[in-house]
């Protein structure tokens, strides 16, 4: 009896491995120090540019991500499943833009010292300017901005 159950488990596991979905189209753009990189795939794109003393990184997994880091700053953008993420940083700032799902857009700017994060889900738009109140609309989204000590939340 044990051999039959064990053998069936192996067969089911093997069938599940054979039916695994194709890997998503992805691009990776790390840009440490003074550098610039861009990649384009069938359904994904990324670009990252950074000045000396900074770092930018953008990752597109079936999405489009752009990160630009000015001097002495960090910038991160991650887009997946049709999302669009943009992050731009100035001195001593560190914005992180994450957009996941169709119609998701996260657009973050670092213009003052401090960190900021924006996460947009399907259909959401999340915007952080670094000088005003962050805006979350259109779908599930969140932003926290330590440049202005403000944030937003959208639950729909």
CSV table of C-alpha atoms in Angstrom, one decimal:
chain,number,residue,atom,x,y,z
A,1,UNK,CA,0.0,0.0,0.0
A,2,UNK,CA,2.8,2.4,0.9
A,3,UNK,CA,4.5,1.9,-2.5
A,4,UNK,CA,1.3,2.6,-4.4
A,5,UNK,CA,0.7,5.9,-2.5
A,6,UNK,CA,4.4,6.9,-2.8
A,7,UNK,CA,4.5,6.0,-6.5
A,8,UNK,CA,1.3,8.0,-7.2
A,9,UNK,CA,2.8,11.0,-5.4
A,10,UNK,CA,5.8,10.9,-7.6
A,11,UNK,CA,3.6,10.7,-10.7
A,12,UNK,CA,1.5,13.7,-9.6
A,13,UNK,CA,4.6,15.7,-8.7
A,14,UNK,CA,6.2,14.9,-12.1
A,15,UNK,CA,3.0,15.9,-13.9
A,16,UNK,CA,2.8,19.2,-12.0
A,17,UNK,CA,6.4,20.0,-12.9
A,18,UNK,CA,5.8,19.3,-16.6
A,19,UNK,CA,2.7,21.7,-16.5
A,20,UNK,CA,4.6,24.6,-15.0
A,21,UNK,CA,3.8,27.9,-16.7
A,22,UNK,CA,6.4,29.6,-19.0
A,23,UNK,CA,8.7,32.0,-17.2
A,24,UNK,CA,7.7,35.7,-17.4
A,25,UNK,CA,9.6,38.1,-19.6
A,26,UNK,CA,12.0,40.0,-17.3
A,27,UNK,CA,14.6,42.7,-17.5
A,28,UNK,CA,17.2,43.7,-15.0
A,29,UNK,CA,19.0,47.1,-14.9
A,30,UNK,CA,21.3,47.7,-11.9
A,31,UNK,CA,23.3,50.9,-12.2
A,32,UNK,CA,25.8,51.4,-9.3
A,33,UNK,CA,28.0,54.5,-9.4
A,34,UNK,CA,28.2,56.6,-12.5
A,35,UNK,CA,26.5,54.3,-15.0
A,36,UNK,CA,23.6,53.8,-17.2
A,37,UNK,CA,21.9,50.6,-18.5
A,38,UNK,CA,18.7,49.7,-20.4
A,39,UNK,CA,17.1,46.5,-21.5
A,40,UNK,CA,14.0,45.7,-23.5
A,41,UNK,CA,12.3,42.3,-23.8
A,42,UNK,CA,9.1,41.3,-25.6
A,43,UNK,CA,6.8,42.4,-22.7
A,44,UNK,CA,9.3,44.0,-20.3
A,45,UNK,CA,11.6,47.0,-20.2
A,46,UNK,CA,13.9,48.7,-17.7
A,47,UNK,CA,16.4,51.5,-17.6
A,48,UNK,CA,18.5,52.9,-14.8
A,49,UNK,CA,20.9,55.8,-14.7
A,50,UNK,CA,23.0,57.0,-11.7
A,51,UNK,CA,25.5,59.7,-10.9
A,52,UNK,CA,28.8,59.1,-9.1
A,53,UNK,CA,28.2,58.2,-5.4
A,54,UNK,CA,24.7,56.9,-6.0
A,55,UNK,CA,22.9,53.8,-7.2
A,56,UNK,CA,19.8,53.1,-9.3
A,57,UNK,CA,18.1,49.8,-10.0
A,58,UNK,CA,15.1,49.0,-12.2
A,59,UNK,CA,13.5,45.6,-12.7
A,60,UNK,CA,10.7,44.9,-15.2
A,61,UNK,CA,8.9,41.5,-15.1
A,62,UNK,CA,6.2,41.8,-17.7
A,63,UNK,CA,6.3,45.5,-16.9
A,64,UNK,CA,8.2,48.7,-17.4
A,65,UNK,CA,10.5,50.2,-14.8
A,66,UNK,CA,12.7,53.3,-14.8
A,67,UNK,CA,15.1,54.5,-12.1
A,68,UNK,CA,17.3,57.7,-12.1
A,69,UNK,CA,19.6,58.5,-9.2
A,70,UNK,CA,21.2,61.9,-8.8
A,71,UNK,CA,24.3,62.5,-6.6
A,72,UNK,CA,24.4,60.7,-3.2
A,73,UNK,CA,21.0,59.1,-3.6
A,74,UNK,CA,19.3,55.7,-4.2
A,75,UNK,CA,16.5,55.0,-6.6
A,76,UNK,CA,14.6,51.8,-7.1
A,77,UNK,CA,11.8,50.8,-9.5
A,78,UNK,CA,10.1,47.4,-9.8
A,79,UNK,CA,7.2,46.7,-12.3
A,80,UNK,CA,5.4,43.4,-12.7
A,81,UNK,CA,2.4,42.0,-14.6
A,82,UNK,CA,1.8,45.1,-16.7
A,83,UNK,CA,2.7,47.7,-14.2
A,84,UNK,CA,4.7,50.9,-14.8
A,85,UNK,CA,7.2,52.1,-12.1
A,86,UNK,CA,9.2,55.3,-12.1
A,87,UNK,CA,11.7,56.5,-9.5
A,88,UNK,CA,13.8,59.6,-9.5
A,89,UNK,CA,16.1,60.7,-6.7
A,90,UNK,CA,18.0,63.8,-5.7
A,91,UNK,CA,20.7,64.2,-3.0
A,92,UNK,CA,20.2,62.2,0.1
A,93,UNK,CA,16.8,60.7,-1.0
A,94,UNK,CA,15.8,57.1,-1.5
A,95,UNK,CA,12.4,56.6,-3.3
A,96,UNK,CA,11.2,53.0,-4.1
A,97,UNK,CA,8.4,52.6,-6.7
A,98,UNK,CA,6.6,49.3,-7.0
A,99,UNK,CA,3.8,48.6,-9.5
A,100,UNK,CA,2.2,45.2,-9.7
A,101,UNK,CA,-0.6,44.3,-12.1
A,102,UNK,CA,-2.4,45.6,-15.1
A,103,UNK,CA,-2.9,49.4,-15.1
A,104,UNK,CA,-0.7,49.8,-11.9
A,105,UNK,CA,1.5,53.0,-11.9
A,106,UNK,CA,3.9,54.1,-9.2
A,107,UNK,CA,5.7,57.4,-9.8
A,108,UNK,CA,8.0,58.6,-7.0
A,109,UNK,CA,10.4,61.5,-6.7
A,110,UNK,CA,13.0,62.1,-4.0
A,111,UNK,CA,13.7,65.8,-3.8
A,112,UNK,CA,14.6,66.1,-0.1
A,113,UNK,CA,16.6,63.9,2.4
A,114,UNK,CA,14.5,60.9,3.3
A,115,UNK,CA,13.0,57.6,2.1
A,116,UNK,CA,9.8,57.1,0.3
A,117,UNK,CA,7.9,54.0,-0.9
A,118,UNK,CA,4.9,53.7,-3.2
A,119,UNK,CA,3.2,50.4,-4.0
A,120,UNK,CA,0.4,50.3,-6.7
A,121,UNK,CA,-1.8,47.3,-7.3
A,122,UNK,CA,-3.9,46.6,-10.4
A,123,UNK,CA,-5.5,49.8,-11.7
A,124,UNK,CA,-4.0,52.0,-9.0
A,125,UNK,CA,-1.9,55.2,-9.5
A,126,UNK,CA,0.4,56.1,-6.6
A,127,UNK,CA,2.3,59.4,-6.9
A,128,UNK,CA,4.9,60.9,-4.4
A,129,UNK,CA,6.3,64.3,-5.3
A,130,UNK,CA,8.4,64.8,-2.2
A,131,UNK,CA,7.0,68.2,-1.6
A,132,UNK,CA,3.2,67.7,-1.3
A,133,UNK,CA,0.8,65.0,0.0
A,134,UNK,CA,1.2,61.6,-1.7
A,135,UNK,CA,-1.8,60.6,-3.9
A,136,UNK,CA,-3.3,57.1,-4.1
A,137,UNK,CA,-6.2,56.4,-6.4
A,138,UNK,CA,-8.0,54.0,-8.8
A,139,UNK,CA,-7.2,50.7,-7.1
A,140,UNK,CA,-5.3,49.2,-4.1
A,141,UNK,CA,-2.3,51.4,-3.4
A,142,UNK,CA,-0.1,52.7,-0.6
A,143,UNK,CA,2.5,55.4,-0.1
A,144,UNK,CA,4.7,56.5,2.8
A,145,UNK,CA,6.9,59.6,2.4
A,146,UNK,CA,9.5,60.4,5.0
A,147,UNK,CA,10.4,63.6,3.1
A,148,UNK,CA,7.1,65.2,4.0
A,149,UNK,CA,6.0,62.8,6.8
A,150,UNK,CA,2.8,62.1,4.9
A,151,UNK,CA,1.2,59.1,3.2
A,152,UNK,CA,-1.9,57.7,1.4
A,153,UNK,CA,-3.9,54.5,1.2
A,154,UNK,CA,-6.4,53.4,-1.5
A,155,UNK,CA,-8.5,50.3,-0.8
A,156,UNK,CA,-10.6,50.1,-3.9
